mmCIF file of N, CA and C in Angstrom:
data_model
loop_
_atom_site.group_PDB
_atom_site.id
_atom_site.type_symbol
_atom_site.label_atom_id
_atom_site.label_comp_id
_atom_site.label_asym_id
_atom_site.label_seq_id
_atom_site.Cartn_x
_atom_site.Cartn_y
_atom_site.Cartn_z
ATOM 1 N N UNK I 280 -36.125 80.935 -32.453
ATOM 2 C CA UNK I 280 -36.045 80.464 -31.087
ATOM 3 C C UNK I 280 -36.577 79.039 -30.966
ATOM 4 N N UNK I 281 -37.830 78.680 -31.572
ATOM 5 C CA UNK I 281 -38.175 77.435 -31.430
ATOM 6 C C UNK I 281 -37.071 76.593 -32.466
ATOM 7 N N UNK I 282 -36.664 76.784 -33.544
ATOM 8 C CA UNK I 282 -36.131 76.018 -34.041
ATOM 9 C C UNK I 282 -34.594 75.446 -33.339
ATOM 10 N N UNK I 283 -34.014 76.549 -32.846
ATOM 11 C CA UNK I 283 -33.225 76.273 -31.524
ATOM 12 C C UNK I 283 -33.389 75.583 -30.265
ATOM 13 N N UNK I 284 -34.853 75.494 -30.040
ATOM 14 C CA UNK I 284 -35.233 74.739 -29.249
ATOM 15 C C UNK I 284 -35.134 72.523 -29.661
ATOM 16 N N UNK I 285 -35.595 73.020 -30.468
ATOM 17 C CA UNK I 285 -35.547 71.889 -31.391
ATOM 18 C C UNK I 285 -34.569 71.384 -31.888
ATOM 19 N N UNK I 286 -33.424 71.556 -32.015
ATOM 20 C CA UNK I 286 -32.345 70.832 -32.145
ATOM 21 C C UNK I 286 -31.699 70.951 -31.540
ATOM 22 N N UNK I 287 -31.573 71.369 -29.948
ATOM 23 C CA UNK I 287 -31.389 71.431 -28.957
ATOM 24 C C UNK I 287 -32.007 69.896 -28.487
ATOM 25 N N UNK I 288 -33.184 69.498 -28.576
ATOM 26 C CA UNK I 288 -33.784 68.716 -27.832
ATOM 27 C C UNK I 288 -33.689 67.484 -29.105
ATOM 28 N N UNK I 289 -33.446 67.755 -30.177
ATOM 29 C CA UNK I 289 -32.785 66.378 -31.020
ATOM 30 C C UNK I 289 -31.658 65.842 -31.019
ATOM 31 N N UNK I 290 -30.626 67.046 -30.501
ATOM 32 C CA UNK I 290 -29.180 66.850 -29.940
ATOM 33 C C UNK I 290 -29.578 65.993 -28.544
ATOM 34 N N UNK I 291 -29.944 65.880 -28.224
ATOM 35 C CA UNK I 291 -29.550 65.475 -26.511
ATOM 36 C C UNK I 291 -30.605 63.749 -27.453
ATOM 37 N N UNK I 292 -31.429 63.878 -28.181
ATOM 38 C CA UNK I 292 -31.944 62.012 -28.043
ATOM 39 C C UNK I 292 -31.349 61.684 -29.297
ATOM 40 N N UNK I 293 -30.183 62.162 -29.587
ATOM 41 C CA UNK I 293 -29.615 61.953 -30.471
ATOM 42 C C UNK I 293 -28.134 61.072 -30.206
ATOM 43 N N UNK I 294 -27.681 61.718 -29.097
ATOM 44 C CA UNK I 294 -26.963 61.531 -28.140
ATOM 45 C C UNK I 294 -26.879 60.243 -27.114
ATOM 46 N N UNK I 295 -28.679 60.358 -26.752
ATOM 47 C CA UNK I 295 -28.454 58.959 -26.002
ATOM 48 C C UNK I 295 -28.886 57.677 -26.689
ATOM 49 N N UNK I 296 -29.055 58.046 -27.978
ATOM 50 C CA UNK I 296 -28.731 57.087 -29.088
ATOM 51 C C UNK I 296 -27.457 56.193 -29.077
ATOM 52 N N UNK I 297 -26.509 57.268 -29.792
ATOM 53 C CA UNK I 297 -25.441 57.162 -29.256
ATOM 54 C C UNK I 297 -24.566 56.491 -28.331
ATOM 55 N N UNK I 298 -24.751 56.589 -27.132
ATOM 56 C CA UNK I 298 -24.952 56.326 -26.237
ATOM 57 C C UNK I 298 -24.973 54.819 -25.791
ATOM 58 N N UNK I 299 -26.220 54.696 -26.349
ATOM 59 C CA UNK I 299 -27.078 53.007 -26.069
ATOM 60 C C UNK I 299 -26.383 52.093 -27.228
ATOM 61 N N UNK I 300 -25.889 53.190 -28.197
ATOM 62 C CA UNK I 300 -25.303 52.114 -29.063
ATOM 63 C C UNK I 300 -23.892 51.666 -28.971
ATOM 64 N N UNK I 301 -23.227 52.869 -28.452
ATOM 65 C CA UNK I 301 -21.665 52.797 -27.646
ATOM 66 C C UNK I 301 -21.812 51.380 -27.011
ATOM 67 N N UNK I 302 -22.864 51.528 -25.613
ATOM 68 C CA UNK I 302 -22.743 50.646 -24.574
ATOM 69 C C UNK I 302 -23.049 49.354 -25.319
ATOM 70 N N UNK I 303 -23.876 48.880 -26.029
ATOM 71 C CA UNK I 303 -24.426 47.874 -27.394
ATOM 72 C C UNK I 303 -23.094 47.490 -27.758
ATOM 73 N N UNK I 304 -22.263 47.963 -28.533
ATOM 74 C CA UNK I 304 -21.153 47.703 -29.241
ATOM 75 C C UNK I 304 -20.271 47.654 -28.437
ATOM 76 N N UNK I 305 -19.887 48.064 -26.855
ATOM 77 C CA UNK I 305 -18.777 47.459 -26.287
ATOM 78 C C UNK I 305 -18.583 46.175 -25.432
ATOM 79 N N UNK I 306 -20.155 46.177 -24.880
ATOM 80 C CA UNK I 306 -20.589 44.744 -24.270
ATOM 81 C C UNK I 306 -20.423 43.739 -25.217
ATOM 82 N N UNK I 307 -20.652 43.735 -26.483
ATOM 83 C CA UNK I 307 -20.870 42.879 -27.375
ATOM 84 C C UNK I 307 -19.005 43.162 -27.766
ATOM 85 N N UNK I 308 -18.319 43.587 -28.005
ATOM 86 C CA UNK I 308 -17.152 43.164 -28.731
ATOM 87 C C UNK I 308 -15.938 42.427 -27.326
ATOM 88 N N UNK I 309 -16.602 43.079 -25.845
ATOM 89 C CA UNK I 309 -16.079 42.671 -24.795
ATOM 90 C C UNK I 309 -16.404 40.990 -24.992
ATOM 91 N N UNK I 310 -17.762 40.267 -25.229
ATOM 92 C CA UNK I 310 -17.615 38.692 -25.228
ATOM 93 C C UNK I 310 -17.558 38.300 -26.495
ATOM 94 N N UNK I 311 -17.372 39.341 -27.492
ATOM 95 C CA UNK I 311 -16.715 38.274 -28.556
ATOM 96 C C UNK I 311 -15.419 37.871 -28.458
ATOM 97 N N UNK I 312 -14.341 38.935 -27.876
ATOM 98 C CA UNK I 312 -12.876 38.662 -27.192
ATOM 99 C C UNK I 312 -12.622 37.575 -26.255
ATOM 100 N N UNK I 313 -13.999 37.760 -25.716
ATOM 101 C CA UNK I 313 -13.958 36.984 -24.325
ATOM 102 C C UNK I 313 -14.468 35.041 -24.903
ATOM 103 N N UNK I 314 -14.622 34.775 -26.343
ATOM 104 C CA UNK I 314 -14.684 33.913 -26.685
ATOM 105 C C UNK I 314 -16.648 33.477 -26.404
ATOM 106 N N UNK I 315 -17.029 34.306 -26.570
ATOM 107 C CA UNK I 315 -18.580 33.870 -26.233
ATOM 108 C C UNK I 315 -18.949 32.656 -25.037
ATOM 109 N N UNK I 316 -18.342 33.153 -24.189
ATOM 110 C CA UNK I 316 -19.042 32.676 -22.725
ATOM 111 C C UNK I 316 -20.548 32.503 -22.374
ATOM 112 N N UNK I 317 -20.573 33.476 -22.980
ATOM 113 C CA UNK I 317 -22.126 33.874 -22.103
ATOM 114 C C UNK I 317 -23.256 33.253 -23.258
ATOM 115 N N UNK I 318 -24.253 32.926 -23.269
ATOM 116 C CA UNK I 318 -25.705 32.545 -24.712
ATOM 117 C C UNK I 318 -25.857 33.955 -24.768
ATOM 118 N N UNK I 319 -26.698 33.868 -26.090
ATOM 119 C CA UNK I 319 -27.445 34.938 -26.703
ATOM 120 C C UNK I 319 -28.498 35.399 -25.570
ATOM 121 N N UNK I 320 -29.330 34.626 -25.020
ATOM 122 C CA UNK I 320 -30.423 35.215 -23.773
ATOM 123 C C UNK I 320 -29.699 35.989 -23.237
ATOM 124 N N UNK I 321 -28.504 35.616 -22.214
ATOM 125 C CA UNK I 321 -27.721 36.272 -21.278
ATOM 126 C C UNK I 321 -27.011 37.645 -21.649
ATOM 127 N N UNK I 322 -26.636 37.419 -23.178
ATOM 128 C CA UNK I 322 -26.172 38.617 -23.439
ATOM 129 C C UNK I 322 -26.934 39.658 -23.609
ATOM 130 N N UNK I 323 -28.301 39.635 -23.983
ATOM 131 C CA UNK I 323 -29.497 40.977 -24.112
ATOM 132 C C UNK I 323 -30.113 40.869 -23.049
ATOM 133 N N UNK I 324 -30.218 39.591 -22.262
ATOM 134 C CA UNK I 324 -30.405 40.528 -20.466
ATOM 135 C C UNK I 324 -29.576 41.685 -20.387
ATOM 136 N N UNK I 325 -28.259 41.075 -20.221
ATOM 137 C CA UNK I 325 -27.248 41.709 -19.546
ATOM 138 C C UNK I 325 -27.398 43.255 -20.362
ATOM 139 N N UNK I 326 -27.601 43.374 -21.790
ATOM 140 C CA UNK I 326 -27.166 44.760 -22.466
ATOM 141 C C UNK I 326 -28.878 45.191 -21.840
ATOM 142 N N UNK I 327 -30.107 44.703 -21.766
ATOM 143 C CA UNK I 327 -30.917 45.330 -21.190
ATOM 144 C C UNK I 327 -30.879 46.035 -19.765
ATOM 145 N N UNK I 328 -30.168 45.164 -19.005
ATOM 146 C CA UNK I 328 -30.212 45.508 -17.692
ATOM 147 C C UNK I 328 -28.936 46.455 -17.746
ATOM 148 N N UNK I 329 -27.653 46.428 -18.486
ATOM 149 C CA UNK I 329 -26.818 48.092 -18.029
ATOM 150 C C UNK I 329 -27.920 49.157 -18.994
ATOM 151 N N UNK I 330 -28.642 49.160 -19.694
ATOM 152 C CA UNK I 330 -29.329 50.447 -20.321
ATOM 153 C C UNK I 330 -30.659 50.545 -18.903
ATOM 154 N N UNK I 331 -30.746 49.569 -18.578
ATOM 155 C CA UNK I 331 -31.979 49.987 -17.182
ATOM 156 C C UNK I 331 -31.116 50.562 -16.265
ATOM 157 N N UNK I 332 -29.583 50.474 -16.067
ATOM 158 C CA UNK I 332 -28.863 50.923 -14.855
ATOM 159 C C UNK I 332 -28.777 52.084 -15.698
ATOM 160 N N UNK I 333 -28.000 52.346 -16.781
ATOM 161 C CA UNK I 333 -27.617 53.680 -17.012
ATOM 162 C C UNK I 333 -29.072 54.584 -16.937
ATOM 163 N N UNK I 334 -30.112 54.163 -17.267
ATOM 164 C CA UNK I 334 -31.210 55.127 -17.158
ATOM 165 C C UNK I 334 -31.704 55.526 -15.937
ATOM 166 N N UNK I 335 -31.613 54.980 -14.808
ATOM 167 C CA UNK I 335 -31.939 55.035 -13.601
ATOM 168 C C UNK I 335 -30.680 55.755 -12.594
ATOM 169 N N UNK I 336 -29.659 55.752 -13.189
ATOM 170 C CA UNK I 336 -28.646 56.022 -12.531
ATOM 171 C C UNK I 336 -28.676 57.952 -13.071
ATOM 172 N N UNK I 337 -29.310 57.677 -14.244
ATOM 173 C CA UNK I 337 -29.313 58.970 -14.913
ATOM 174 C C UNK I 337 -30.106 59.898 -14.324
ATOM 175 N N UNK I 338 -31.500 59.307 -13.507
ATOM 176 C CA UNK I 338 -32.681 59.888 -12.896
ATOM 177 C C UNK I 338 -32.653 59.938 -12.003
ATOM 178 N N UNK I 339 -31.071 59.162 -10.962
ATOM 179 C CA UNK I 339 -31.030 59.538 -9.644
ATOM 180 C C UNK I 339 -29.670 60.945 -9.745
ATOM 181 N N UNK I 340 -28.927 60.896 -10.866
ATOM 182 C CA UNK I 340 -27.916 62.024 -11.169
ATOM 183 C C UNK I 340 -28.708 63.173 -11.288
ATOM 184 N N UNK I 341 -30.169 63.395 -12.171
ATOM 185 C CA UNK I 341 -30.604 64.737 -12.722
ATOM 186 C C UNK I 341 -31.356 65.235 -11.244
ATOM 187 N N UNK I 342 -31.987 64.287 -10.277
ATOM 188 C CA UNK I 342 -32.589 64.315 -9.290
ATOM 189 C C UNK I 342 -31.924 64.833 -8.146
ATOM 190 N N UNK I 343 -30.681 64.888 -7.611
ATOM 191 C CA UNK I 343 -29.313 64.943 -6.897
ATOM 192 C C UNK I 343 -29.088 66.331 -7.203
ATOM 193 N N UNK I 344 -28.933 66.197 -8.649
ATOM 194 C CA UNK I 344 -28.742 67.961 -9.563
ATOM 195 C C UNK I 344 -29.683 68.992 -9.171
ATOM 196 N N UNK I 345 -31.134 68.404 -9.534
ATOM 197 C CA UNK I 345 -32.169 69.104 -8.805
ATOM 198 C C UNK I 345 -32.594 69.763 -7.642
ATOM 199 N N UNK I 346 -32.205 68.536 -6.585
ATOM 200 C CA UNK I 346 -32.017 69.405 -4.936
ATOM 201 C C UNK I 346 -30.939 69.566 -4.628
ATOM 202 N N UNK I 347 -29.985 69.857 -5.156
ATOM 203 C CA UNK I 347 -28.873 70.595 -5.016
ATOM 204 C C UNK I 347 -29.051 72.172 -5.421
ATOM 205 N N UNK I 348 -29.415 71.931 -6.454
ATOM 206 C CA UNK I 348 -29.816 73.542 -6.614
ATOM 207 C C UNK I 348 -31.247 73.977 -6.255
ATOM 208 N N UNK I 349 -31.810 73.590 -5.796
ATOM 209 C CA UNK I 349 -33.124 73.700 -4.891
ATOM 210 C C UNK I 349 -32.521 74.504 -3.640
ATOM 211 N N UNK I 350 -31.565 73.704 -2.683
ATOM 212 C CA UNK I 350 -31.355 74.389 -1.563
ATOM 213 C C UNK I 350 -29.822 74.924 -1.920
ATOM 214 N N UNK I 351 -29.429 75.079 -2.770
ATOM 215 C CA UNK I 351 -27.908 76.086 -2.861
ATOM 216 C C UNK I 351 -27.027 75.195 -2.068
ATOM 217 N N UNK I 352 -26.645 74.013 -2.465
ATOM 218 C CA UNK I 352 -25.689 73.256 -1.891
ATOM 219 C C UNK I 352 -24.792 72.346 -2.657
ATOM 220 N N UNK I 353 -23.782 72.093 -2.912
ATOM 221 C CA UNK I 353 -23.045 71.384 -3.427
ATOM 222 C C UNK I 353 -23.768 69.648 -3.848
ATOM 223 N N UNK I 354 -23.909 69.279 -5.280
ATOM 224 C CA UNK I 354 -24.815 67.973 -5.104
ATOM 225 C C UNK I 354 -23.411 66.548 -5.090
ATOM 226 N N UNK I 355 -24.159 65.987 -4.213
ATOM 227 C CA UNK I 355 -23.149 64.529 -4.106
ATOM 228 C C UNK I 355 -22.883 63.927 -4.863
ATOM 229 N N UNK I 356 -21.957 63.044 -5.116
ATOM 230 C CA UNK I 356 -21.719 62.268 -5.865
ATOM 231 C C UNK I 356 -22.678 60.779 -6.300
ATOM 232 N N UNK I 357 -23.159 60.667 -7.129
ATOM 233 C CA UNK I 357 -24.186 59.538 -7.012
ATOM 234 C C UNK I 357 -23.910 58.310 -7.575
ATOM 235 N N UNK I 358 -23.955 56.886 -6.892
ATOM 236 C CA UNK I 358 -23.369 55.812 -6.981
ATOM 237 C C UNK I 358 -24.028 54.913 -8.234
ATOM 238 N N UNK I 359 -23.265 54.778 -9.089
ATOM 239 C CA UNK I 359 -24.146 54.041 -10.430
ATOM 240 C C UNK I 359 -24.858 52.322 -9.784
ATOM 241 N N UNK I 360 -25.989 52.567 -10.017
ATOM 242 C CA UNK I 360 -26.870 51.076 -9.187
ATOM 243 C C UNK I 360 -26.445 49.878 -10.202
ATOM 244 N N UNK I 361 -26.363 48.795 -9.398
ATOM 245 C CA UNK I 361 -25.854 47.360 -9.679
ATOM 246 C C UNK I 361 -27.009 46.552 -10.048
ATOM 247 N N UNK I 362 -28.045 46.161 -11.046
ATOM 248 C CA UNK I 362 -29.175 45.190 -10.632
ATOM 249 C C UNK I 362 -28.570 43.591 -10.999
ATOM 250 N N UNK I 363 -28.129 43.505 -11.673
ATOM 251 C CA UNK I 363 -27.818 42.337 -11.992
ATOM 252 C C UNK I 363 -26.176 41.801 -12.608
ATOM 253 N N UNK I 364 -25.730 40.630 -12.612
ATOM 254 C CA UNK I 364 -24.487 40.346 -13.531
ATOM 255 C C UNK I 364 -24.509 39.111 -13.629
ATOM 256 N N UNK I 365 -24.551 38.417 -14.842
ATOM 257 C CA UNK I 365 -24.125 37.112 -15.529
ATOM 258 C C UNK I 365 -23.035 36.354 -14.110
ATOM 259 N N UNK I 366 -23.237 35.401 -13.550
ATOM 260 C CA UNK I 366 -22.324 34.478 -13.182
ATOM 261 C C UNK I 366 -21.561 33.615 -14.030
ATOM 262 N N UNK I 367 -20.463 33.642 -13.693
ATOM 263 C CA UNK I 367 -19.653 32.526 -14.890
ATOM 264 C C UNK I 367 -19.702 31.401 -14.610
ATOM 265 N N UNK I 368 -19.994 30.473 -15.695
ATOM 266 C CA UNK I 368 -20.413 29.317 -15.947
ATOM 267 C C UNK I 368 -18.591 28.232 -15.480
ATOM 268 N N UNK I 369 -19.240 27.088 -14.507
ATOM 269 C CA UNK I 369 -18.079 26.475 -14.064
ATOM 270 C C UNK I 369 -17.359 25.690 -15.439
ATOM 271 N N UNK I 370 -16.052 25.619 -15.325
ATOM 272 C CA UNK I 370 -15.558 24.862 -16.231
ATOM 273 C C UNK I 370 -15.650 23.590 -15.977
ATOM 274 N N UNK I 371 -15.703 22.803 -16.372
ATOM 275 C CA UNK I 371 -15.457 21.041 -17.138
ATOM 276 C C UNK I 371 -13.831 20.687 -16.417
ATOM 277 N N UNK I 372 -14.175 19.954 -15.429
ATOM 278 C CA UNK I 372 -12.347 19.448 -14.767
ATOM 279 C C UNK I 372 -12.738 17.753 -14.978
ATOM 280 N N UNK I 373 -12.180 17.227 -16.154
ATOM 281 C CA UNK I 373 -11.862 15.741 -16.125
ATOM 282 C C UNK I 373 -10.659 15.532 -15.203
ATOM 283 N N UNK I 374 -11.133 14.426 -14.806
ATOM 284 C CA UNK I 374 -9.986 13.860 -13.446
ATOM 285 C C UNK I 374 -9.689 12.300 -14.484
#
């Protein structure tokens, strides 16, 4: 039973491994396509701040889940939070 417990609970941070590395590897192959727009700073803000949204978005989903089944009611849909996004840098217009 405990050992079931236990890879039960290595499956799931195993997962949001996973996960963080998915989101890692698609942000990053999205501006290598995109011709590297953005600096190196901007780009590990940016991959810091969607792993701060996905984690928070995750704790307002399990939380939603929670009093939903607290009072026996259908739980809402919960809106993934926005904190931040890279502005694009103006282009260069010689006249």
């Amino acid at each position: 039973m405990i050992e079931a417990l236990f890879a039960l609970v290595i499956m799931i941070v195993e997962a949001a491994i996973a996960a963080c590395t998915f989101i890692i590897e698609l942000v990053s192959g999205v501006f290598v396509a995109a011709g590297s727009t953005i600096g190196v700073f901007d780009f590990f803000l940016l991959v810091f701040v969607l792993l701060a949204e996905l984690v928070v978005w995750l704790l307002l989903w399990f939380k939603q889940l929670l009093t939903s089944a607290i009072k026996l009611e259908k739980p809402a849909a919960v809106r993934k939070p926005v904190f931040w996004r890279p502005k694009a840098k103006p282009k260069n217009k010689e006249k």
